[in-house]
PDB file of N, CA and C and ligand atoms in Angstrom:
ATOM      1  N   MET A 292      47.661  37.499  13.437  1.00  0.00           N
ATOM      2  CA  MET A 292      46.704  37.338  14.531  1.00  0.00           C
ATOM      3  C   MET A 292      46.385  38.713  15.124  1.00  0.00           C
ATOM      4  N   PRO A 293      45.107  39.064  15.236  1.00  0.00           N
ATOM      5  CA  PRO A 293      44.756  40.366  15.817  1.00  0.00           C
ATOM      6  C   PRO A 293      45.089  40.429  17.306  1.00  0.00           C
ATOM      7  N   GLU A 294      45.221  41.672  17.837  1.00  0.00           N
ATOM      8  CA  GLU A 294      45.594  41.812  19.249  1.00  0.00           C
ATOM      9  C   GLU A 294      44.466  41.449  20.190  1.00  0.00           C
ATOM     10  N   GLY A 295      43.223  41.671  19.714  1.00  0.00           N
ATOM     11  CA  GLY A 295      42.091  41.368  20.580  1.00  0.00           C
ATOM     12  C   GLY A 295      40.855  41.019  19.788  1.00  0.00           C
ATOM     13  N   CYS A 296      39.853  40.499  20.507  1.00  0.00           N
ATOM     14  CA  CYS A 296      38.602  40.126  19.870  1.00  0.00           C
ATOM     15  C   CYS A 296      37.838  41.386  19.466  1.00  0.00           C
ATOM     16  N   PRO A 297      37.373  41.475  18.212  1.00  0.00           N
ATOM     17  CA  PRO A 297      36.639  42.667  17.783  1.00  0.00           C
ATOM     18  C   PRO A 297      35.262  42.784  18.440  1.00  0.00           C
ATOM     19  N   VAL A 298      34.738  41.690  18.995  1.00  0.00           N
ATOM     20  CA  VAL A 298      33.404  41.728  19.593  1.00  0.00           C
ATOM     21  C   VAL A 298      33.470  42.098  21.071  1.00  0.00           C
ATOM     22  N   CYS A 299      34.292  41.373  21.860  1.00  0.00           N
ATOM     23  CA  CYS A 299      34.279  41.574  23.317  1.00  0.00           C
ATOM     24  C   CYS A 299      35.553  42.230  23.826  1.00  0.00           C
ATOM     25  N   GLY A 300      36.572  42.407  22.980  1.00  0.00           N
ATOM     26  CA  GLY A 300      37.792  43.069  23.424  1.00  0.00           C
ATOM     27  C   GLY A 300      38.756  42.190  24.187  1.00  0.00           C
ATOM     28  N   GLN A 301      38.501  40.885  24.263  1.00  0.00           N
ATOM     29  CA  GLN A 301      39.413  39.957  24.937  1.00  0.00           C
ATOM     30  C   GLN A 301      40.787  40.015  24.285  1.00  0.00           C
ATOM     31  N   ARG A 302      41.837  40.231  25.103  1.00  0.00           N
ATOM     32  CA  ARG A 302      43.202  40.234  24.562  1.00  0.00           C
ATOM     33  C   ARG A 302      43.591  38.803  24.198  1.00  0.00           C
ATOM     34  N   TYR A 303      44.217  38.631  23.026  1.00  0.00           N
ATOM     35  CA  TYR A 303      44.595  37.295  22.585  1.00  0.00           C
ATOM     36  C   TYR A 303      45.962  36.870  23.075  1.00  0.00           C
ATOM     37  N   GLU A 304      46.758  37.809  23.602  1.00  0.00           N
ATOM     38  CA  GLU A 304      48.071  37.433  24.131  1.00  0.00           C
ATOM     39  C   GLU A 304      48.159  37.902  25.579  1.00  0.00           C
ATOM     40  N   PRO A 305      47.792  37.019  26.528  1.00  0.00           N
ATOM     41  CA  PRO A 305      47.759  37.421  27.939  1.00  0.00           C
ATOM     42  C   PRO A 305      49.108  37.890  28.458  1.00  0.00           C
ATOM     43  N   GLU A 306      50.214  37.325  27.957  1.00  0.00           N
ATOM     44  CA  GLU A 306      51.548  37.733  28.379  1.00  0.00           C
ATOM     45  C   GLU A 306      52.502  37.448  27.231  1.00  0.00           C
ATOM     46  N   PRO A 307      53.677  38.142  27.201  1.00  0.00           N
ATOM     47  CA  PRO A 307      54.632  37.899  26.104  1.00  0.00           C
ATOM     48  C   PRO A 307      55.106  36.446  26.095  1.00  0.00           C
ATOM     49  N   GLY A 308      55.184  35.867  24.918  1.00  0.00           N
ATOM     50  CA  GLY A 308      55.641  34.481  24.792  1.00  0.00           C
ATOM     51  C   GLY A 308      54.623  33.463  25.237  1.00  0.00           C
ATOM     52  N   PHE A 309      53.369  33.888  25.351  1.00  0.00           N
ATOM     53  CA  PHE A 309      52.337  32.982  25.859  1.00  0.00           C
ATOM     54  C   PHE A 309      52.187  31.745  24.991  1.00  0.00           C
ATOM     55  N   TYR A 310      52.389  31.891  23.675  1.00  0.00           N
ATOM     56  CA  TYR A 310      52.080  30.790  22.756  1.00  0.00           C
ATOM     57  C   TYR A 310      53.227  29.810  22.552  1.00  0.00           C
ATOM     58  N   TRP A 311      54.286  29.912  23.350  1.00  0.00           N
ATOM     59  CA  TRP A 311      55.358  28.896  23.276  1.00  0.00           C
ATOM     60  C   TRP A 311      54.769  27.512  23.524  1.00  0.00           C
ATOM     61  N   GLY A 312      53.862  27.419  24.494  1.00  0.00           N
ATOM     62  CA  GLY A 312      53.270  26.133  24.831  1.00  0.00           C
ATOM     63  C   GLY A 312      52.421  25.573  23.709  1.00  0.00           C
ATOM     64  N   ALA A 313      51.866  26.466  22.884  1.00  0.00           N
ATOM     65  CA  ALA A 313      51.026  26.006  21.770  1.00  0.00           C
ATOM     66  C   ALA A 313      51.845  25.175  20.785  1.00  0.00           C
ATOM     67  N   MET A 314      53.154  25.427  20.752  1.00  0.00           N
ATOM     68  CA  MET A 314      54.032  24.650  19.879  1.00  0.00           C
ATOM     69  C   MET A 314      53.927  23.154  20.204  1.00  0.00           C
ATOM     70  N   TYR A 315      53.846  22.834  21.504  1.00  0.00           N
ATOM     71  CA  TYR A 315      53.780  21.420  21.885  1.00  0.00           C
ATOM     72  C   TYR A 315      52.419  20.823  21.544  1.00  0.00           C
ATOM     73  N   ILE A 316      51.371  21.646  21.616  1.00  0.00           N
ATOM     74  CA  ILE A 316      50.046  21.171  21.204  1.00  0.00           C
ATOM     75  C   ILE A 316      50.048  20.915  19.699  1.00  0.00           C
ATOM     76  N   THR A 317      50.733  21.786  18.945  1.00  0.00           N
ATOM     77  CA  THR A 317      50.862  21.574  17.502  1.00  0.00           C
ATOM     78  C   THR A 317      51.607  20.277  17.209  1.00  0.00           C
ATOM     79  N   PHE A 318      52.657  19.995  18.010  1.00  0.00           N
ATOM     80  CA  PHE A 318      53.367  18.720  17.838  1.00  0.00           C
ATOM     81  C   PHE A 318      52.404  17.550  18.003  1.00  0.00           C
ATOM     82  N   ALA A 319      51.552  17.638  19.030  1.00  0.00           N
ATOM     83  CA  ALA A 319      50.590  16.554  19.283  1.00  0.00           C
ATOM     84  C   ALA A 319      49.622  16.422  18.105  1.00  0.00           C
ATOM     85  N   PHE A 320      49.122  17.559  17.597  1.00  0.00           N
ATOM     86  CA  PHE A 320      48.227  17.518  16.439  1.00  0.00           C
ATOM     87  C   PHE A 320      48.940  16.883  15.237  1.00  0.00           C
ATOM     88  N   SER A 321      50.185  17.308  14.989  1.00  0.00           N
ATOM     89  CA  SER A 321      50.929  16.781  13.839  1.00  0.00           C
ATOM     90  C   SER A 321      51.133  15.278  13.966  1.00  0.00           C
ATOM     91  N   THR A 322      51.478  14.827  15.174  1.00  0.00           N
ATOM     92  CA  THR A 322      51.659  13.396  15.393  1.00  0.00           C
ATOM     93  C   THR A 322      50.363  12.644  15.127  1.00  0.00           C
ATOM     94  N   ALA A 323      49.249  13.190  15.616  1.00  0.00           N
ATOM     95  CA  ALA A 323      47.950  12.542  15.393  1.00  0.00           C
ATOM     96  C   ALA A 323      47.619  12.493  13.905  1.00  0.00           C
ATOM     97  N   ILE A 324      47.860  13.593  13.192  1.00  0.00           N
ATOM     98  CA  ILE A 324      47.592  13.631  11.745  1.00  0.00           C
ATOM     99  C   ILE A 324      48.425  12.568  11.032  1.00  0.00           C
ATOM    100  N   MET A 325      49.716  12.496  11.386  1.00  0.00           N
ATOM    101  CA  MET A 325      50.600  11.532  10.714  1.00  0.00           C
ATOM    102  C   MET A 325      50.173  10.093  10.995  1.00  0.00           C
ATOM    103  N   LEU A 326      49.793   9.819  12.238  1.00  0.00           N
ATOM    104  CA  LEU A 326      49.354   8.462  12.569  1.00  0.00           C
ATOM    105  C   LEU A 326      48.072   8.098  11.827  1.00  0.00           C
ATOM    106  N   VAL A 327      47.102   9.008  11.830  1.00  0.00           N
ATOM    107  CA  VAL A 327      45.818   8.725  11.180  1.00  0.00           C
ATOM    108  C   VAL A 327      46.023   8.534   9.683  1.00  0.00           C
ATOM    109  N   VAL A 328      46.773   9.437   9.041  1.00  0.00           N
ATOM    110  CA  VAL A 328      47.010   9.313   7.600  1.00  0.00           C
ATOM    111  C   VAL A 328      47.783   8.033   7.297  1.00  0.00           C
ATOM    112  N   GLY A 329      48.774   7.726   8.127  1.00  0.00           N
ATOM    113  CA  GLY A 329      49.548   6.506   7.922  1.00  0.00           C
ATOM    114  C   GLY A 329      48.678   5.262   7.992  1.00  0.00           C
ATOM    115  N   PHE A 330      47.805   5.198   9.008  1.00  0.00           N
ATOM    116  CA  PHE A 330      46.912   4.033   9.130  1.00  0.00           C
ATOM    117  C   PHE A 330      45.904   3.981   7.992  1.00  0.00           C
ATOM    118  N   LEU A 331      45.388   5.158   7.585  1.00  0.00           N
ATOM    119  CA  LEU A 331      44.432   5.177   6.469  1.00  0.00           C
ATOM    120  C   LEU A 331      45.086   4.660   5.197  1.00  0.00           C
ATOM    121  N   VAL A 332      46.319   5.126   4.929  1.00  0.00           N
ATOM    122  CA  VAL A 332      47.024   4.654   3.729  1.00  0.00           C
ATOM    123  C   VAL A 332      47.240   3.146   3.819  1.00  0.00           C
ATOM    124  N   TYR A 333      47.628   2.682   5.010  1.00  0.00           N
ATOM    125  CA  TYR A 333      47.892   1.252   5.175  1.00  0.00           C
ATOM    126  C   TYR A 333      46.647   0.420   4.898  1.00  0.00           C
ATOM    127  N   PHE A 334      45.509   0.833   5.473  1.00  0.00           N
ATOM    128  CA  PHE A 334      44.303   0.007   5.358  1.00  0.00           C
ATOM    129  C   PHE A 334      43.557   0.225   4.044  1.00  0.00           C
ATOM    130  N   LEU A 335      43.549   1.467   3.524  1.00  0.00           N
ATOM    131  CA  LEU A 335      42.787   1.734   2.301  1.00  0.00           C
ATOM    132  C   LEU A 335      43.546   1.339   1.042  1.00  0.00           C
ATOM    133  N   LEU A 336      44.879   1.486   1.068  1.00  0.00           N
ATOM    134  CA  LEU A 336      45.669   1.175  -0.129  1.00  0.00           C
ATOM    135  C   LEU A 336      46.422  -0.146   0.024  1.00  0.00           C
ATOM    136  N   HIS A 337      46.162  -0.890   1.090  1.00  0.00           N
ATOM    137  CA  HIS A 337      46.721  -2.223   1.302  1.00  0.00           C
ATOM    138  C   HIS A 337      48.247  -2.225   1.281  1.00  0.00           C
ATOM    139  N   ASP A 338      48.822  -1.417   2.208  1.00  0.00           N
ATOM    140  CA  ASP A 338      50.265  -1.368   2.428  1.00  0.00           C
ATOM    141  C   ASP A 338      51.067  -1.118   1.147  1.00  0.00           C
ATOM    142  N   PRO A 339      50.974   0.108   0.594  1.00  0.00           N
ATOM    143  CA  PRO A 339      51.729   0.434  -0.630  1.00  0.00           C
ATOM    144  C   PRO A 339      53.216   0.684  -0.337  1.00  0.00           C
ATOM    145  N   ASP A 340      53.955   1.147  -1.362  1.00  0.00           N
ATOM    146  CA  ASP A 340      55.377   1.456  -1.203  1.00  0.00           C
ATOM    147  C   ASP A 340      55.567   2.597  -0.194  1.00  0.00           C
ATOM    148  N   THR A 341      56.801   2.702   0.297  1.00  0.00           N
ATOM    149  CA  THR A 341      57.108   3.706   1.315  1.00  0.00           C
ATOM    150  C   THR A 341      56.868   5.127   0.820  1.00  0.00           C
ATOM    151  N   TRP A 342      57.176   5.392  -0.477  1.00  0.00           N
ATOM    152  CA  TRP A 342      57.038   6.760  -0.980  1.00  0.00           C
ATOM    153  C   TRP A 342      55.575   7.221  -0.908  1.00  0.00           C
ATOM    154  N   VAL A 343      54.610   6.299  -0.987  1.00  0.00           N
ATOM    155  CA  VAL A 343      53.197   6.673  -0.879  1.00  0.00           C
ATOM    156  C   VAL A 343      52.902   7.162   0.543  1.00  0.00           C
ATOM    157  N   TYR A 344      53.428   6.442   1.541  1.00  0.00           N
ATOM    158  CA  TYR A 344      53.258   6.881   2.933  1.00  0.00           C
ATOM    159  C   TYR A 344      53.845   8.278   3.130  1.00  0.00           C
ATOM    160  N   VAL A 345      55.088   8.441   2.695  1.00  0.00           N
ATOM    161  CA  VAL A 345      55.790   9.707   2.905  1.00  0.00           C
ATOM    162  C   VAL A 345      55.046  10.845   2.212  1.00  0.00           C
ATOM    163  N   SER A 346      54.601  10.611   0.965  1.00  0.00           N
ATOM    164  CA  SER A 346      53.894  11.657   0.221  1.00  0.00           C
ATOM    165  C   SER A 346      52.578  12.013   0.878  1.00  0.00           C
ATOM    166  N   ALA A 347      51.791  11.002   1.248  1.00  0.00           N
ATOM    167  CA  ALA A 347      50.477  11.261   1.843  1.00  0.00           C
ATOM    168  C   ALA A 347      50.622  11.984   3.181  1.00  0.00           C
ATOM    169  N   VAL A 348      51.528  11.513   4.025  1.00  0.00           N
ATOM    170  CA  VAL A 348      51.715  12.132   5.343  1.00  0.00           C
ATOM    171  C   VAL A 348      52.206  13.568   5.185  1.00  0.00           C
ATOM    172  N   ALA A 349      53.173  13.799   4.293  1.00  0.00           N
ATOM    173  CA  ALA A 349      53.693  15.155   4.093  1.00  0.00           C
ATOM    174  C   ALA A 349      52.599  16.067   3.553  1.00  0.00           C
ATOM    175  N   PHE A 350      51.818  15.577   2.602  1.00  0.00           N
ATOM    176  CA  PHE A 350      50.759  16.383   2.002  1.00  0.00           C
ATOM    177  C   PHE A 350      49.755  16.820   3.064  1.00  0.00           C
ATOM    178  N   PHE A 351      49.250  15.875   3.840  1.00  0.00           N
ATOM    179  CA  PHE A 351      48.220  16.229   4.819  1.00  0.00           C
ATOM    180  C   PHE A 351      48.797  17.029   5.978  1.00  0.00           C
ATOM    181  N   ALA A 352      50.037  16.768   6.350  1.00  0.00           N
ATOM    182  CA  ALA A 352      50.653  17.554   7.423  1.00  0.00           C
ATOM    183  C   ALA A 352      50.765  19.019   7.007  1.00  0.00           C
ATOM    184  N   VAL A 353      51.137  19.263   5.741  1.00  0.00           N
ATOM    185  CA  VAL A 353      51.284  20.645   5.267  1.00  0.00           C
ATOM    186  C   VAL A 353      49.918  21.298   5.087  1.00  0.00           C
ATOM    187  N   ILE A 354      48.977  20.562   4.483  1.00  0.00           N
ATOM    188  CA  ILE A 354      47.648  21.116   4.220  1.00  0.00           C
ATOM    189  C   ILE A 354      46.928  21.488   5.521  1.00  0.00           C
ATOM    190  N   LEU A 355      47.109  20.681   6.563  1.00  0.00           N
ATOM    191  CA  LEU A 355      46.378  20.910   7.812  1.00  0.00           C
ATOM    192  C   LEU A 355      47.131  21.792   8.804  1.00  0.00           C
ATOM    193  N   THR A 356      48.311  22.297   8.421  1.00  0.00           N
ATOM    194  CA  THR A 356      49.077  23.140   9.335  1.00  0.00           C
ATOM    195  C   THR A 356      48.323  24.399   9.775  1.00  0.00           C
ATOM    196  N   PRO A 357      47.649  25.142   8.866  1.00  0.00           N
ATOM    197  CA  PRO A 357      46.916  26.335   9.342  1.00  0.00           C
ATOM    198  C   PRO A 357      45.856  25.993  10.377  1.00  0.00           C
ATOM    199  N   LEU A 358      45.113  24.912  10.167  1.00  0.00           N
ATOM    200  CA  LEU A 358      44.106  24.480  11.154  1.00  0.00           C
ATOM    201  C   LEU A 358      44.772  24.119  12.472  1.00  0.00           C
ATOM    202  N   SER A 359      45.844  23.346  12.383  1.00  0.00           N
ATOM    203  CA  SER A 359      46.554  22.881  13.570  1.00  0.00           C
ATOM    204  C   SER A 359      47.070  24.065  14.394  1.00  0.00           C
ATOM    205  N   LEU A 360      47.644  25.061  13.712  1.00  0.00           N
ATOM    206  CA  LEU A 360      48.170  26.240  14.411  1.00  0.00           C
ATOM    207  C   LEU A 360      47.062  26.980  15.141  1.00  0.00           C
ATOM    208  N   ARG A 361      45.938  27.198  14.457  1.00  0.00           N
ATOM    209  CA  ARG A 361      44.858  27.982  15.065  1.00  0.00           C
ATOM    210  C   ARG A 361      44.211  27.236  16.220  1.00  0.00           C
ATOM    211  N   TYR A 362      43.980  25.940  16.037  1.00  0.00           N
ATOM    212  CA  TYR A 362      43.353  25.193  17.119  1.00  0.00           C
ATOM    213  C   TYR A 362      44.289  25.036  18.314  1.00  0.00           C
ATOM    214  N   SER A 363      45.592  24.923  18.067  1.00  0.00           N
ATOM    215  CA  SER A 363      46.509  24.805  19.197  1.00  0.00           C
ATOM    216  C   SER A 363      46.551  26.112  19.985  1.00  0.00           C
ATOM    217  N   ARG A 364      46.507  27.261  19.293  1.00  0.00           N
ATOM    218  CA  ARG A 364      46.473  28.543  20.004  1.00  0.00           C
ATOM    219  C   ARG A 364      45.168  28.702  20.777  1.00  0.00           C
ATOM    220  N   THR A 365      44.065  28.284  20.162  1.00  0.00           N
ATOM    221  CA  THR A 365      42.780  28.370  20.850  1.00  0.00           C
ATOM    222  C   THR A 365      42.776  27.490  22.090  1.00  0.00           C
ATOM    223  N   LEU A 366      43.274  26.265  21.952  1.00  0.00           N
ATOM    224  CA  LEU A 366      43.353  25.367  23.107  1.00  0.00           C
ATOM    225  C   LEU A 366      44.235  25.957  24.199  1.00  0.00           C
ATOM    226  N   MET A 367      45.365  26.550  23.786  1.00  0.00           N
ATOM    227  CA  MET A 367      46.282  27.165  24.742  1.00  0.00           C
ATOM    228  C   MET A 367      45.575  28.266  25.520  1.00  0.00           C
ATOM    229  N   LEU A 368      44.813  29.109  24.808  1.00  0.00           N
ATOM    230  CA  LEU A 368      44.076  30.191  25.469  1.00  0.00           C
ATOM    231  C   LEU A 368      43.058  29.632  26.457  1.00  0.00           C
ATOM    232  N   TYR A 369      42.336  28.597  26.051  1.00  0.00           N
ATOM    233  CA  TYR A 369      41.308  28.043  26.922  1.00  0.00           C
ATOM    234  C   TYR A 369      41.904  27.306  28.118  1.00  0.00           C
ATOM    235  N   LEU A 370      43.004  26.577  27.892  1.00  0.00           N
ATOM    236  CA  LEU A 370      43.569  25.770  28.967  1.00  0.00           C
ATOM    237  C   LEU A 370      44.381  26.605  29.962  1.00  0.00           C
ATOM    238  N   PHE A 371      45.166  27.566  29.454  1.00  0.00           N
ATOM    239  CA  PHE A 371      46.119  28.265  30.329  1.00  0.00           C
ATOM    240  C   PHE A 371      45.943  29.773  30.342  1.00  0.00           C
ATOM    241  N   GLY A 372      45.062  30.322  29.516  1.00  0.00           N
ATOM    242  CA  GLY A 372      44.907  31.769  29.457  1.00  0.00           C
ATOM    243  C   GLY A 372      43.745  32.292  30.279  1.00  0.00           C
ATOM    244  N   GLY A 373      42.963  31.385  30.876  1.00  0.00           N
ATOM    245  CA  GLY A 373      41.825  31.821  31.674  1.00  0.00           C
ATOM    246  C   GLY A 373      40.698  32.402  30.851  1.00  0.00           C
ATOM    247  N   VAL A 374      40.619  32.042  29.570  1.00  0.00           N
ATOM    248  CA  VAL A 374      39.583  32.578  28.691  1.00  0.00           C
ATOM    249  C   VAL A 374      38.396  31.626  28.681  1.00  0.00           C
ATOM    250  N   ARG A 375      37.208  32.176  28.874  1.00  0.00           N
ATOM    251  CA  ARG A 375      35.985  31.378  28.804  1.00  0.00           C
ATOM    252  C   ARG A 375      34.978  32.082  27.920  1.00  0.00           C
ATOM    253  N   TYR A 376      34.172  31.300  27.212  1.00  0.00           N
ATOM    254  CA  TYR A 376      33.127  31.882  26.375  1.00  0.00           C
ATOM    255  C   TYR A 376      32.011  32.431  27.246  1.00  0.00           C
ATOM    256  N   GLN A 377      31.654  33.677  27.024  1.00  0.00           N
ATOM    257  CA  GLN A 377      30.583  34.311  27.798  1.00  0.00           C
ATOM    258  C   GLN A 377      29.557  34.861  26.819  1.00  0.00           C
ATOM    259  N   PRO A 378      28.510  34.099  26.547  1.00  0.00           N
ATOM    260  CA  PRO A 378      27.544  34.524  25.528  1.00  0.00           C
ATOM    261  C   PRO A 378      26.895  35.864  25.849  1.00  0.00           C
ATOM    262  N   GLU A 379      26.697  36.170  27.143  1.00  0.00           N
ATOM    263  CA  GLU A 379      26.042  37.437  27.474  1.00  0.00           C
ATOM    264  C   GLU A 379      26.904  38.629  27.061  1.00  0.00           C
ATOM    265  N   ARG A 380      28.226  38.492  27.126  1.00  0.00           N
ATOM    266  CA  ARG A 380      29.099  39.582  26.691  1.00  0.00           C
ATOM    267  C   ARG A 380      29.032  39.741  25.186  1.00  0.00           C
ATOM    268  N   ALA A 381      29.013  38.613  24.472  1.00  0.00           N
ATOM    269  CA  ALA A 381      28.952  38.674  23.011  1.00  0.00           C
ATOM    270  C   ALA A 381      27.646  39.327  22.572  1.00  0.00           C
ATOM    271  N   ASN A 382      26.527  38.943  23.207  1.00  0.00           N
ATOM    272  CA  ASN A 382      25.230  39.494  22.836  1.00  0.00           C
ATOM    273  C   ASN A 382      25.167  40.993  23.138  1.00  0.00           C
ATOM    274  N   ARG A 383      25.680  41.386  24.322  1.00  0.00           N
ATOM    275  CA  ARG A 383      25.637  42.806  24.686  1.00  0.00           C
ATOM    276  C   ARG A 383      26.461  43.632  23.701  1.00  0.00           C
ATOM    277  N   SER A 384      27.654  43.120  23.343  1.00  0.00           N
ATOM    278  CA  SER A 384      28.494  43.863  22.410  1.00  0.00           C
ATOM    279  C   SER A 384      27.843  43.945  21.040  1.00  0.00           C
ATOM    280  N   ALA A 385      27.222  42.847  20.611  1.00  0.00           N
ATOM    281  CA  ALA A 385      26.594  42.833  19.294  1.00  0.00           C
ATOM    282  C   ALA A 385      25.430  43.818  19.258  1.00  0.00           C
ATOM    283  N   SER A 386      24.598  43.819  20.324  1.00  0.00           N
ATOM    284  CA  SER A 386      23.455  44.738  20.336  1.00  0.00           C
ATOM    285  C   SER A 386      23.950  46.176  20.440  1.00  0.00           C
ATOM    286  N   GLY A 387      25.041  46.393  21.197  1.00  0.00           N
ATOM    287  CA  GLY A 387      25.595  47.737  21.294  1.00  0.00           C
ATOM    288  C   GLY A 387      26.108  48.229  19.952  1.00  0.00           C
ATOM    289  N   ALA A 388      26.699  47.300  19.183  1.00  0.00           N
ATOM    290  CA  ALA A 388      27.228  47.687  17.875  1.00  0.00           C
ATOM    291  C   ALA A 388      26.092  48.067  16.930  1.00  0.00           C
ATOM    292  N   THR A 389      24.962  47.337  17.032  1.00  0.00           N
ATOM    293  CA  THR A 389      23.869  47.626  16.105  1.00  0.00           C
ATOM    294  C   THR A 389      23.193  48.945  16.468  1.00  0.00           C
ATOM    295  N   THR A 390      23.103  49.263  17.793  1.00  0.00           N
ATOM    296  CA  THR A 390      22.439  50.514  18.159  1.00  0.00           C
ATOM    297  C   THR A 390      23.317  51.715  17.849  1.00  0.00           C
ATOM    298  N   SER A 391      24.648  51.538  17.925  1.00  0.00           N
ATOM    299  CA  SER A 391      25.526  52.672  17.683  1.00  0.00           C
ATOM    300  C   SER A 391      25.660  52.981  16.203  1.00  0.00           C
ATOM    301  N   SER A 392      25.375  52.019  15.334  1.00  0.00           N
ATOM    302  CA  SER A 392      25.588  52.245  13.908  1.00  0.00           C
ATOM    303  C   SER A 392      24.327  52.759  13.232  1.00  0.00           C
TER     304      SER A 392
HETATM  305 ZN1   ZN B  17      35.278  37.905  21.935  1.00  0.00          ZN
END
């Protein structure tokens, strides 16, 4: 993870250990993934053997881990880091980059 945004310079780690809380958001994402995959397997495959549930849930939990990690950190920044999207800053930085190059 980079230290700051390359466009606006926003620091991605407001304080040391800031992302401890993101771990709990990841837990919530993982639980949601497991529930959704479990229900999909149940309804689409008409209640197969247990190993099918375990395999499908494990597969999707592992495959979606990078997404889950990034979105939980982003949510953490937005909810508790005081970060807000400011399009005028992005536009000014982008135009400044084009004029300087
Ligand atoms: Zn930025």
